CSV table of C-alpha atoms in Angstrom, one decimal:
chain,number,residue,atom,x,y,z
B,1,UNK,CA,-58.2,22.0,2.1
B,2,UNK,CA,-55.1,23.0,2.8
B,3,UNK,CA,-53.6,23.7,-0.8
B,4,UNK,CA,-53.1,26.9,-2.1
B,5,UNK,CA,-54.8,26.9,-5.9
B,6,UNK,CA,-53.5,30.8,-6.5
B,7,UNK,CA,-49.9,29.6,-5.4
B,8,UNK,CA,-49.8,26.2,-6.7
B,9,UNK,CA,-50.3,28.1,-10.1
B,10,UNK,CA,-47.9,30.6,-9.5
B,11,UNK,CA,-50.7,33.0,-10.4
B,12,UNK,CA,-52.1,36.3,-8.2
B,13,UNK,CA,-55.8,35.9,-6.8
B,14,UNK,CA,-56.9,38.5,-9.3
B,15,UNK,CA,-55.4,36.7,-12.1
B,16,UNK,CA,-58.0,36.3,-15.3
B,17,UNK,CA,-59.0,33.4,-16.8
B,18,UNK,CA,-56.4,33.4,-19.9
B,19,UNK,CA,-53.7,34.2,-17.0
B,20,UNK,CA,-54.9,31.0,-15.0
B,21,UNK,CA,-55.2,29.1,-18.3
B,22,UNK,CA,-51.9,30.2,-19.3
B,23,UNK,CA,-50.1,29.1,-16.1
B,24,UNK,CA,-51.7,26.0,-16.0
B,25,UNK,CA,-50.7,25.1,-19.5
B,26,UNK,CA,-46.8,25.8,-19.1
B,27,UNK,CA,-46.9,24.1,-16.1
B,28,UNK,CA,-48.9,20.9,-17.5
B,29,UNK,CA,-46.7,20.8,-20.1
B,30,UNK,CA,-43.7,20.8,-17.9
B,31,UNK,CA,-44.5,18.5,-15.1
B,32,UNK,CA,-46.3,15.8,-17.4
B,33,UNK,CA,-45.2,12.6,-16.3
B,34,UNK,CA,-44.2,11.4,-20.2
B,35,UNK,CA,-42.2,14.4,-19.7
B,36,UNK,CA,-40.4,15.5,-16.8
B,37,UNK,CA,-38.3,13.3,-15.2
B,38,UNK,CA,-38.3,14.5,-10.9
B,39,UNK,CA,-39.0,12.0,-8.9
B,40,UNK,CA,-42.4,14.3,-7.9
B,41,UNK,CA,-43.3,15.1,-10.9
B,42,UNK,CA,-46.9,13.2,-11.1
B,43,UNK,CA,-47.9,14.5,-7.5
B,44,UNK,CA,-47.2,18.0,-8.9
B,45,UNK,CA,-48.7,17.2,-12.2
B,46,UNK,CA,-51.8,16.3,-10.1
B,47,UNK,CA,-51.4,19.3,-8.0
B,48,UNK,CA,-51.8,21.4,-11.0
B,49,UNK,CA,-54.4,19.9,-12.5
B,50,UNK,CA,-56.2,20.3,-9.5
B,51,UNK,CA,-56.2,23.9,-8.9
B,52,UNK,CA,-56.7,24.6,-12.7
B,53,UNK,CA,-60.2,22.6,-12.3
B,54,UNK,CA,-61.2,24.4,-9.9
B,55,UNK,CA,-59.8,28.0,-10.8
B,56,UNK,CA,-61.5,27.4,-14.8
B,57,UNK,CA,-64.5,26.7,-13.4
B,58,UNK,CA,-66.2,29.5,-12.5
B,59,UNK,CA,-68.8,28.4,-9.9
B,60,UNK,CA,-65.7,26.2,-8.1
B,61,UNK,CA,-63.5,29.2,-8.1
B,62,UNK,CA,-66.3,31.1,-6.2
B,63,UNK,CA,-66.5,28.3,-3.6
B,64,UNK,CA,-63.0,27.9,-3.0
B,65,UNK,CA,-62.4,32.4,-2.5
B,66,UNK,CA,-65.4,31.9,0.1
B,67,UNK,CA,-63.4,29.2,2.2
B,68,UNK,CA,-65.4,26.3,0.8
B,69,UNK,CA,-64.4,22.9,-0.2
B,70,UNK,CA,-65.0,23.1,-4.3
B,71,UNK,CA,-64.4,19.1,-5.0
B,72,UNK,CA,-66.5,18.1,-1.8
B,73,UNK,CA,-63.4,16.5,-0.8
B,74,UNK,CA,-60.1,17.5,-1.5
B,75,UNK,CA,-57.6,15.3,-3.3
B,76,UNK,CA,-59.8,12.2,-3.4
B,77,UNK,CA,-62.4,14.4,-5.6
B,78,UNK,CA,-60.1,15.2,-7.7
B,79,UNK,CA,-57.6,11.7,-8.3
B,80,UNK,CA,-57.0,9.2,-5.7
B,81,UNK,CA,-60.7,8.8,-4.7
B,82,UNK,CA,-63.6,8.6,-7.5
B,83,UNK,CA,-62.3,9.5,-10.4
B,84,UNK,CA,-65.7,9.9,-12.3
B,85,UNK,CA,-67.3,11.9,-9.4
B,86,UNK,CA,-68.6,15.3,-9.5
B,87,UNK,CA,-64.7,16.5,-9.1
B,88,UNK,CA,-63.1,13.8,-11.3
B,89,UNK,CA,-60.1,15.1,-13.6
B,90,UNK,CA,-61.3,15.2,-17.1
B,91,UNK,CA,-58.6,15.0,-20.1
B,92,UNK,CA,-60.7,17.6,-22.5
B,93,UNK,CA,-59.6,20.5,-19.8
B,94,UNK,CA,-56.1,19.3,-20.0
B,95,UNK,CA,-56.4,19.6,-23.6
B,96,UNK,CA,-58.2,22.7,-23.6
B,97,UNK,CA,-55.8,24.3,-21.6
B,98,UNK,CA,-52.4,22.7,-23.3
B,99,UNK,CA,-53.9,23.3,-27.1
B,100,UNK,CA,-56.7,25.9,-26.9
B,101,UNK,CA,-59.2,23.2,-28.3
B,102,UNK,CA,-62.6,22.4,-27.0
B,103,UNK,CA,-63.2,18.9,-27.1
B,104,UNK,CA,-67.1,18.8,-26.8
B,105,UNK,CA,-68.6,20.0,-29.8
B,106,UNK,CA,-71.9,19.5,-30.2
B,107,UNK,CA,-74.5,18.7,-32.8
B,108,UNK,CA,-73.8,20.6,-35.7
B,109,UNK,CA,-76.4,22.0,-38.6
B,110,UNK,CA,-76.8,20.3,-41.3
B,111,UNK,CA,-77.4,23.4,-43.3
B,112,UNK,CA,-74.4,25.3,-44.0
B,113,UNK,CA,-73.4,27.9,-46.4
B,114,UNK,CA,-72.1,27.1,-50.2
B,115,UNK,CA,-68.6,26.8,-51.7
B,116,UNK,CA,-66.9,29.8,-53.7
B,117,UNK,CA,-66.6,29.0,-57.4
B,118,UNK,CA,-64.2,29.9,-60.0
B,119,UNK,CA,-64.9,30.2,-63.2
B,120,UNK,CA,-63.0,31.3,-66.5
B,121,UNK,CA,-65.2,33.2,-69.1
B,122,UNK,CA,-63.6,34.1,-72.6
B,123,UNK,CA,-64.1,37.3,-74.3
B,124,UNK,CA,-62.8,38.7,-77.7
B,125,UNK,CA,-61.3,42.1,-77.4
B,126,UNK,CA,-64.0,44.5,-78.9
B,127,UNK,CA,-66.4,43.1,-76.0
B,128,UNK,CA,-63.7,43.7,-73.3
B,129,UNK,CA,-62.7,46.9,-74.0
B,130,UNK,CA,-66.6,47.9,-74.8
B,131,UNK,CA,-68.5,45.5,-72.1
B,132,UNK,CA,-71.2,43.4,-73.3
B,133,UNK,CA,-73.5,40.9,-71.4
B,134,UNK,CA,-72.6,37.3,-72.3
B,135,UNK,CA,-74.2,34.3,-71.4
B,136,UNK,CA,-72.1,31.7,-69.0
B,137,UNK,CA,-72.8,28.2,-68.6
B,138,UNK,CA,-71.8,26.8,-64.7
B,139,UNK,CA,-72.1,23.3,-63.5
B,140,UNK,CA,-72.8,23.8,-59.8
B,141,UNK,CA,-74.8,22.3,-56.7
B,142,UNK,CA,-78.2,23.8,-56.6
B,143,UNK,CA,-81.3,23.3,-54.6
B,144,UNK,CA,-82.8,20.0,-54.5
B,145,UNK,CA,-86.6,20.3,-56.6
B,146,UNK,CA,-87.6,17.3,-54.7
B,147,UNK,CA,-87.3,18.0,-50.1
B,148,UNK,CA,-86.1,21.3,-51.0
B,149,UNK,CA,-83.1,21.0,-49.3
B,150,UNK,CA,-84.2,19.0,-45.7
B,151,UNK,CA,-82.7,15.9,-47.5
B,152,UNK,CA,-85.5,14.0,-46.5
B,153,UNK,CA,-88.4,11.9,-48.3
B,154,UNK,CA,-91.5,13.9,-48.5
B,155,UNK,CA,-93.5,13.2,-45.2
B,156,UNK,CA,-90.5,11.8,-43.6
B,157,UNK,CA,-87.9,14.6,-40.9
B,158,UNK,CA,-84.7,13.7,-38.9
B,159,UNK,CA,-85.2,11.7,-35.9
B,160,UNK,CA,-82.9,12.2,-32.6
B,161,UNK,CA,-79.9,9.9,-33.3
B,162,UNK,CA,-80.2,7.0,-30.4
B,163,UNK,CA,-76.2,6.5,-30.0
B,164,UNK,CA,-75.4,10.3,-29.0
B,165,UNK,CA,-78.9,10.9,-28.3
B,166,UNK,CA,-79.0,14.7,-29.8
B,167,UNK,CA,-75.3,15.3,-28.7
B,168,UNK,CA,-73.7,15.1,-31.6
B,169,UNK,CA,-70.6,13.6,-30.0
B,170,UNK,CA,-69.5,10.7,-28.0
B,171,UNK,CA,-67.6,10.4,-25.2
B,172,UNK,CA,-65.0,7.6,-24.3
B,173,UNK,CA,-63.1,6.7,-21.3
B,174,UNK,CA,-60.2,5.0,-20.6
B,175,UNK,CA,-58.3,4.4,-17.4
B,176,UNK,CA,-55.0,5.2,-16.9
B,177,UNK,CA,-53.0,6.2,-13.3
B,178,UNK,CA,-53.9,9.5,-13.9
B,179,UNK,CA,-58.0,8.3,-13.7
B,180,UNK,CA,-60.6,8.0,-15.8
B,181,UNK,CA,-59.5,9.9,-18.9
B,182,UNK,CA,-62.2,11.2,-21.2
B,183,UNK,CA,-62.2,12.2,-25.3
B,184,UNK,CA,-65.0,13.2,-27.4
B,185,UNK,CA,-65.2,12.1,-30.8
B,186,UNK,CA,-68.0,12.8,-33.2
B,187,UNK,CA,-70.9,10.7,-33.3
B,188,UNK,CA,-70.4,7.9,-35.7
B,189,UNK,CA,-74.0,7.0,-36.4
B,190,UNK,CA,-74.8,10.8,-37.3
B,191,UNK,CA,-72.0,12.1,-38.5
B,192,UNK,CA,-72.0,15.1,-35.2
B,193,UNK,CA,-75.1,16.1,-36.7
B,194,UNK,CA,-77.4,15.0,-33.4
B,195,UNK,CA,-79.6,13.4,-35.9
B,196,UNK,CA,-80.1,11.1,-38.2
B,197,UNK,CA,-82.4,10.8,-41.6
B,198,UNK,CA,-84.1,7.2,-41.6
B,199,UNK,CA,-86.0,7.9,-45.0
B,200,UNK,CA,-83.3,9.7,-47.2
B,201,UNK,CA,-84.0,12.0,-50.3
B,202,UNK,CA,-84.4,9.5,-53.3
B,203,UNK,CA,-83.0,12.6,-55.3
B,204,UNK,CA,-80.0,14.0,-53.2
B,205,UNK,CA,-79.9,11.0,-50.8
B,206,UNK,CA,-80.1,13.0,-47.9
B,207,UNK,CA,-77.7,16.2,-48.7
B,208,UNK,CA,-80.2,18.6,-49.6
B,209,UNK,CA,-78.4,19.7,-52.7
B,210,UNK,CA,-77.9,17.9,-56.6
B,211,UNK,CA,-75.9,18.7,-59.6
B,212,UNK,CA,-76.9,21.0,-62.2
B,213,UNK,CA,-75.8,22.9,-65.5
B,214,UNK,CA,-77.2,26.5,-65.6
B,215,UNK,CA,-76.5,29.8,-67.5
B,216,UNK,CA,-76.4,33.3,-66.1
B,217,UNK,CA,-76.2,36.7,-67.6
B,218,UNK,CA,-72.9,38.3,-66.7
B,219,UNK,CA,-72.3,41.7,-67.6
B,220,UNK,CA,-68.9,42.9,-68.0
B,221,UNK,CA,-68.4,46.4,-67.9
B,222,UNK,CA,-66.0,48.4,-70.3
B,223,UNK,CA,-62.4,48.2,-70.3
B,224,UNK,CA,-61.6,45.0,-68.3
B,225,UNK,CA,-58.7,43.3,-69.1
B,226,UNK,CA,-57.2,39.5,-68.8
B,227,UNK,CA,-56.9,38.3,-65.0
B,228,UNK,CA,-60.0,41.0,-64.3
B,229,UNK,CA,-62.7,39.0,-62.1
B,230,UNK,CA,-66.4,39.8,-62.0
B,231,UNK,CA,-67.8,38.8,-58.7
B,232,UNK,CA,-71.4,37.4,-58.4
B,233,UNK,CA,-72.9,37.1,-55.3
B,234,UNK,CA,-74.8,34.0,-54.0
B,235,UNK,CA,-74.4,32.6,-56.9
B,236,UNK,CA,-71.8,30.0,-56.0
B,237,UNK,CA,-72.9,26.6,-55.2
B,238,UNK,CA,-75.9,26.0,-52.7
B,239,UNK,CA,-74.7,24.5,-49.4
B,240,UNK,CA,-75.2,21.1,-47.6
B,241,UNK,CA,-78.9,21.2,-46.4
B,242,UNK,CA,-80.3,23.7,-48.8
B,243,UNK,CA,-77.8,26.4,-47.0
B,244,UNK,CA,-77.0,29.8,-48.6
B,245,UNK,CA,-75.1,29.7,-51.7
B,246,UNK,CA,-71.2,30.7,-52.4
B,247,UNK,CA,-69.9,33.3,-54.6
B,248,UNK,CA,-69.2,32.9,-58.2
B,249,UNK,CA,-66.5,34.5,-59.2
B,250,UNK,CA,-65.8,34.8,-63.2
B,251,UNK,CA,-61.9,35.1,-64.2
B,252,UNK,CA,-61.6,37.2,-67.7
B,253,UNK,CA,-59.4,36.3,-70.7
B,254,UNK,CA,-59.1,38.2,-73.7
B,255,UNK,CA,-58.5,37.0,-77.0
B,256,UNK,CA,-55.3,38.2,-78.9
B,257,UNK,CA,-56.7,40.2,-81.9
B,258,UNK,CA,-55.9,39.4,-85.2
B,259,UNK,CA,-55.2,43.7,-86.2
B,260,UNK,CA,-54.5,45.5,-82.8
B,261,UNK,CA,-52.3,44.9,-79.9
B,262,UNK,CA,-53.6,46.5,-76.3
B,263,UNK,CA,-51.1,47.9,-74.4
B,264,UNK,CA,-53.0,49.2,-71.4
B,265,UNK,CA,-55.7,51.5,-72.3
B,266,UNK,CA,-53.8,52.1,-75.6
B,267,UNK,CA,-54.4,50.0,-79.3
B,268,UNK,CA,-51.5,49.4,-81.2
B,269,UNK,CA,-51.7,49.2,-84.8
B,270,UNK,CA,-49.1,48.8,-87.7
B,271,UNK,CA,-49.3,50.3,-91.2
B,272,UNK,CA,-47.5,49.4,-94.1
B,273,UNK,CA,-47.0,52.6,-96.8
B,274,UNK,CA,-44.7,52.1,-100.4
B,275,UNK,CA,-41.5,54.6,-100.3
B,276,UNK,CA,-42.8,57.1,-102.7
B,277,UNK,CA,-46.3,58.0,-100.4
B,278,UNK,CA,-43.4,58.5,-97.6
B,279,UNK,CA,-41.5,60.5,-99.6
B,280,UNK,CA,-44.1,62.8,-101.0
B,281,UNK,CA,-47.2,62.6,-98.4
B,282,UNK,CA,-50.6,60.7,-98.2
B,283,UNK,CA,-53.6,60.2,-96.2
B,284,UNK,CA,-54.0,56.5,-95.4
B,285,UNK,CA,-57.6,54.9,-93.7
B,286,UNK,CA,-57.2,53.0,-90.7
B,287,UNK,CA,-60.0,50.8,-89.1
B,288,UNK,CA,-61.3,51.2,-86.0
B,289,UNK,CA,-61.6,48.6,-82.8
B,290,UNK,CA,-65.6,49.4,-83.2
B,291,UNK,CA,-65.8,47.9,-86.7
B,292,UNK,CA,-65.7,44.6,-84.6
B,293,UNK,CA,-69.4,45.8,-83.2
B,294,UNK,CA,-72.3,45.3,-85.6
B,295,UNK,CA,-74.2,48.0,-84.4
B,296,UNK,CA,-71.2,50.9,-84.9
B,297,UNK,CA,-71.8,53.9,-87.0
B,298,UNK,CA,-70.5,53.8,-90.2
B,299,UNK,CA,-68.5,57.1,-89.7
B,300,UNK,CA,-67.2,55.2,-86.3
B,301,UNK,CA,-66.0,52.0,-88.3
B,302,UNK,CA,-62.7,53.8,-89.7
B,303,UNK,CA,-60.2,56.9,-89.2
B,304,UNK,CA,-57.8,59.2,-91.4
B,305,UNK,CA,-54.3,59.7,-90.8
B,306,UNK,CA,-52.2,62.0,-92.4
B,307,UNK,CA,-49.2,61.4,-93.5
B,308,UNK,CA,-46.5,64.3,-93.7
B,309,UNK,CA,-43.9,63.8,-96.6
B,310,UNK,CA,-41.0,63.2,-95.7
B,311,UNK,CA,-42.0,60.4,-93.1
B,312,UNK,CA,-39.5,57.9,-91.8
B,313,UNK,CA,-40.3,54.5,-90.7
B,314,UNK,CA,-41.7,53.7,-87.4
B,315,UNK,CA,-42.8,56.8,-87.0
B,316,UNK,CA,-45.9,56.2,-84.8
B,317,UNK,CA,-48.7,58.7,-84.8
B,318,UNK,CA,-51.7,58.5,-81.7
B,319,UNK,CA,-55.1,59.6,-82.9
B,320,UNK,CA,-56.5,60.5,-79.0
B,321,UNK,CA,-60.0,59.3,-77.8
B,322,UNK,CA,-59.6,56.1,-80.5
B,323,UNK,CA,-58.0,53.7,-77.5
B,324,UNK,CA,-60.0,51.3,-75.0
B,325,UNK,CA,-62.4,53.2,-72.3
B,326,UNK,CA,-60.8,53.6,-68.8
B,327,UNK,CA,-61.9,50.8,-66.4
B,328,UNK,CA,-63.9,53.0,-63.4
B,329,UNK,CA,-63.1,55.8,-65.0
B,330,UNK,CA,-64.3,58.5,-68.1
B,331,UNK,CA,-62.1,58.6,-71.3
B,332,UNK,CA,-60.3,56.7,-73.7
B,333,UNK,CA,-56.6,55.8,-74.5
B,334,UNK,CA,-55.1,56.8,-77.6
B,335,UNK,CA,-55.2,54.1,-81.4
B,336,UNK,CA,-51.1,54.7,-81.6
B,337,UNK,CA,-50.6,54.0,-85.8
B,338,UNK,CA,-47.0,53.2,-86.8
B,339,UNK,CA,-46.3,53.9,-90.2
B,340,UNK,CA,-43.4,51.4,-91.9
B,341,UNK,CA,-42.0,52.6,-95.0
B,342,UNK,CA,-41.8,49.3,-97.7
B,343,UNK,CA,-38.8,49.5,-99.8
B,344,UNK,CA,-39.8,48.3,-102.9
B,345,UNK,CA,-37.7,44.7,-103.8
B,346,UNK,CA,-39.0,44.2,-107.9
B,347,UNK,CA,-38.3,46.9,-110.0
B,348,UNK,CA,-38.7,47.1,-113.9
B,349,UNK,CA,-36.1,48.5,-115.7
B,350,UNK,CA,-37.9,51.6,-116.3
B,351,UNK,CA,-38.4,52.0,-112.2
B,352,UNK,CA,-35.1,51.5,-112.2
B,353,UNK,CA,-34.2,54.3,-114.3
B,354,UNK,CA,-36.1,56.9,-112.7
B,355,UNK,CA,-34.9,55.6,-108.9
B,356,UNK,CA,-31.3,56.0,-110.7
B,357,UNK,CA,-32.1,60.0,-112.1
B,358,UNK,CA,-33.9,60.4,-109.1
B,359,UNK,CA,-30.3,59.4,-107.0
B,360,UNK,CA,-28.3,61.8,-109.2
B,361,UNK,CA,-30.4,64.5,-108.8
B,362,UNK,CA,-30.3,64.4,-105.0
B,363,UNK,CA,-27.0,63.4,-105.2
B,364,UNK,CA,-27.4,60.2,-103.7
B,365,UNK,CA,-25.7,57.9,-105.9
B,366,UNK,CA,-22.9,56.9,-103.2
B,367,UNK,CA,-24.2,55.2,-99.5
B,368,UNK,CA,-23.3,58.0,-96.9
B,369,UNK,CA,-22.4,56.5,-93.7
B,370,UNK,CA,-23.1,58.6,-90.7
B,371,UNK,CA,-21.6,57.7,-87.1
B,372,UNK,CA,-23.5,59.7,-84.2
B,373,UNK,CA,-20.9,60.4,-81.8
B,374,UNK,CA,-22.0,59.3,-78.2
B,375,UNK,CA,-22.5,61.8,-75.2
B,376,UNK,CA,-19.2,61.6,-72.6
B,377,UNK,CA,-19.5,60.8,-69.9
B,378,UNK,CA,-18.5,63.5,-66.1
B,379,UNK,CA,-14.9,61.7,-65.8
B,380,UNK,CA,-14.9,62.1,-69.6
B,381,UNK,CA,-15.4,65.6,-69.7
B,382,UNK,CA,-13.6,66.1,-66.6
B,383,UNK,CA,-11.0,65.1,-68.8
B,384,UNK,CA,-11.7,67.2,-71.7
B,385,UNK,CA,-11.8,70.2,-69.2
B,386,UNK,CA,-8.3,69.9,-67.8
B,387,UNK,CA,-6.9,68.8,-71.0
B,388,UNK,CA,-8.4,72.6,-72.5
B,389,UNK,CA,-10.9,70.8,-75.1
């Protein structure tokens, strides 16, 4: 045993696993004979794999620091003598090592957990800016009523599949001049499961899990908006083998409404008054966002706004605490009213008379054109300063 694992590595004798594993897998990956191109690269390459076999495995890395022979005899353990020995080189270390993969896998459970699910639920705008519990209708994978989720017949279980014998995986070998290269595959008669079911589910045949349409009560809370999701736990679809179910999670979209416009926790809502209540004053009525709930108040169903004379239109008055509730939070936004003034367009001729005296008393009988003059700017003014303006 005269090689030197440590130095053949290029790696101290205190070096950790992920150090060795590192080395060996720049150096694999280097001397591989589909590779490199030195005339030694495949007795290196061999070299290498050589002291990596030894160094990974713990108990032969124990051997070798206490002066024993780890492969029970050197090289022809490890390539040039029987290559499916106790030492042979196996190809799922040199893939391990290159790509951080494990190659033997296994059985795996049949039960697993559920999918997520994404659903889209439509509210109208009273119920989100309110809340409201609303039923929702999901098509999802729930529990089989027949096996209950084993996936098998009743009085029938999984039997110990006879081509991986419990394994879950098979292995295959293939010569090459490097030896007896192995790769595992999953178990084509189980699936990698170990098992198999020889008297399926007439139900589910043999997953454990069916189709079904349901409704659940979701509550939305106040003050959710479009895009908003409203997540329900375990209540996503039931995984292979009767597993734990996913999460549901339920995507908002609110309706446009036909009156107000939301603009975050504010309502938006346009009123149209005739030119002579703008001119002299008024009080208009303005409903509310709760006359869209049944059970409001009368008192809550409608609001007064006052209108000073002399308005102009767009003026937009906010009526505070009249607005959507704050999402996670306490108050209300403000129901902002804009008033616009309607010129009137059909006029008798008596109208028009009194508009006409109306002009010439005010002294309005000619358009006046006024031009706001626009602020200047600092190099403007600069200018005006030096020019003594």
């Amino acid at each position: 045993m005269a090689a030197d694992y440590y130095e053949t590595l290029g790696v101290s004798r205190d070096a950790s696993p992920e150090q060795i594993k590192k080395a060996y897998r720049q150096l694999a990956m280097k001397l591989h004979p589909d590779v490199a191109t030195e005339p030694d690269a495949g007795d290196r390459f061999k070299a290498v794999a050589e002291a990596y076999e030894v160094l990974a495995d713990p108990k032969k890395k124990d051997l070798y620091d206490r002066g024993a022979d780890p492969l029970g005899g050197g090289m022809g353990g490890g390539f040039a003598g029987n290559f499916g020995g106790q030492g042979g080189f196996d190809f799922g270390n040199l893939v391990d090592a290159m790509f951080g993969g494990q190659t033997s896998r296994g059985p795996r459970s049949r039960v697993r957990r559920g999918q997520d699910a994404l659903v889209r639920l439509d509210l109208e705008l009273a119920e989100a800016a309110f809340g409201v519990t609303k039923p929702l209708r999901v098509d999802t994978a729930v529990l089989c009523p027949l096996c209950k989720g084993s996936g098998a017949q009743e009085g029938s279980e999984p039997v110990t599949c006879r081509t991986c014998h419990g394994q879950g995986d098979v292995t295959h070998v293939q010569r090459s001049f490097l030896g007896d290269i192995r790769t595992t595959q999953p178990c084509p008669t189980c699936g990698g499961y170990g098992s198999v079911i020889p008297d399926p589910c007439p139900e589910c045949s043999g997953d454990g899990r069916v189709r079904s349409a349901r409704t659940i009560n979701v509550k939305i809370p106040a003050g959710v908006s479009t895009g908003n999701r409203i997540h329900l736990s375990a209540h996503g679809e039931v995984g292979p083998g009767g597993g734990p179910a996913g999460d549901l999670y339920v995507e908002l979209a609110v309706a446009p409404h036909e009156v107000f416009r939301r603009e975050g926790d504010d309502l938006e809502v346009t009123v149209r008054i005739p030119m002579t209540a703008a001119a002299l004053g008024t009080e208009v009525t303005v409903q509310t966002l709760e006359a869209d709930l049944a059970d409001t108040d009368d008192e809550d169903r409608d609001v007064h706004v006052s209108v000073p004379a002399g308005t102009q239109s767009g003026t937009r008055v906010a009526l505070e605490g009249w607005g959507v509730p704050r999402l996670r939070s306490n108050g209300r936004g403000d129901l902002g009213v804009t008033l616009l003034v309607q010129t009137p367009t059909r006029l008798d001729d008596e109208q028009r008379d009194l508009l006409r005296q109306l002009a010439e008393l005010r002294e309005e009988t000619g358009p006046e054109v006024t031009v706001q003059k626009q602020g200047r700017g600092v190099f403007g003014r600069l200018r005006d300063a030096f020019a003594g303006q």
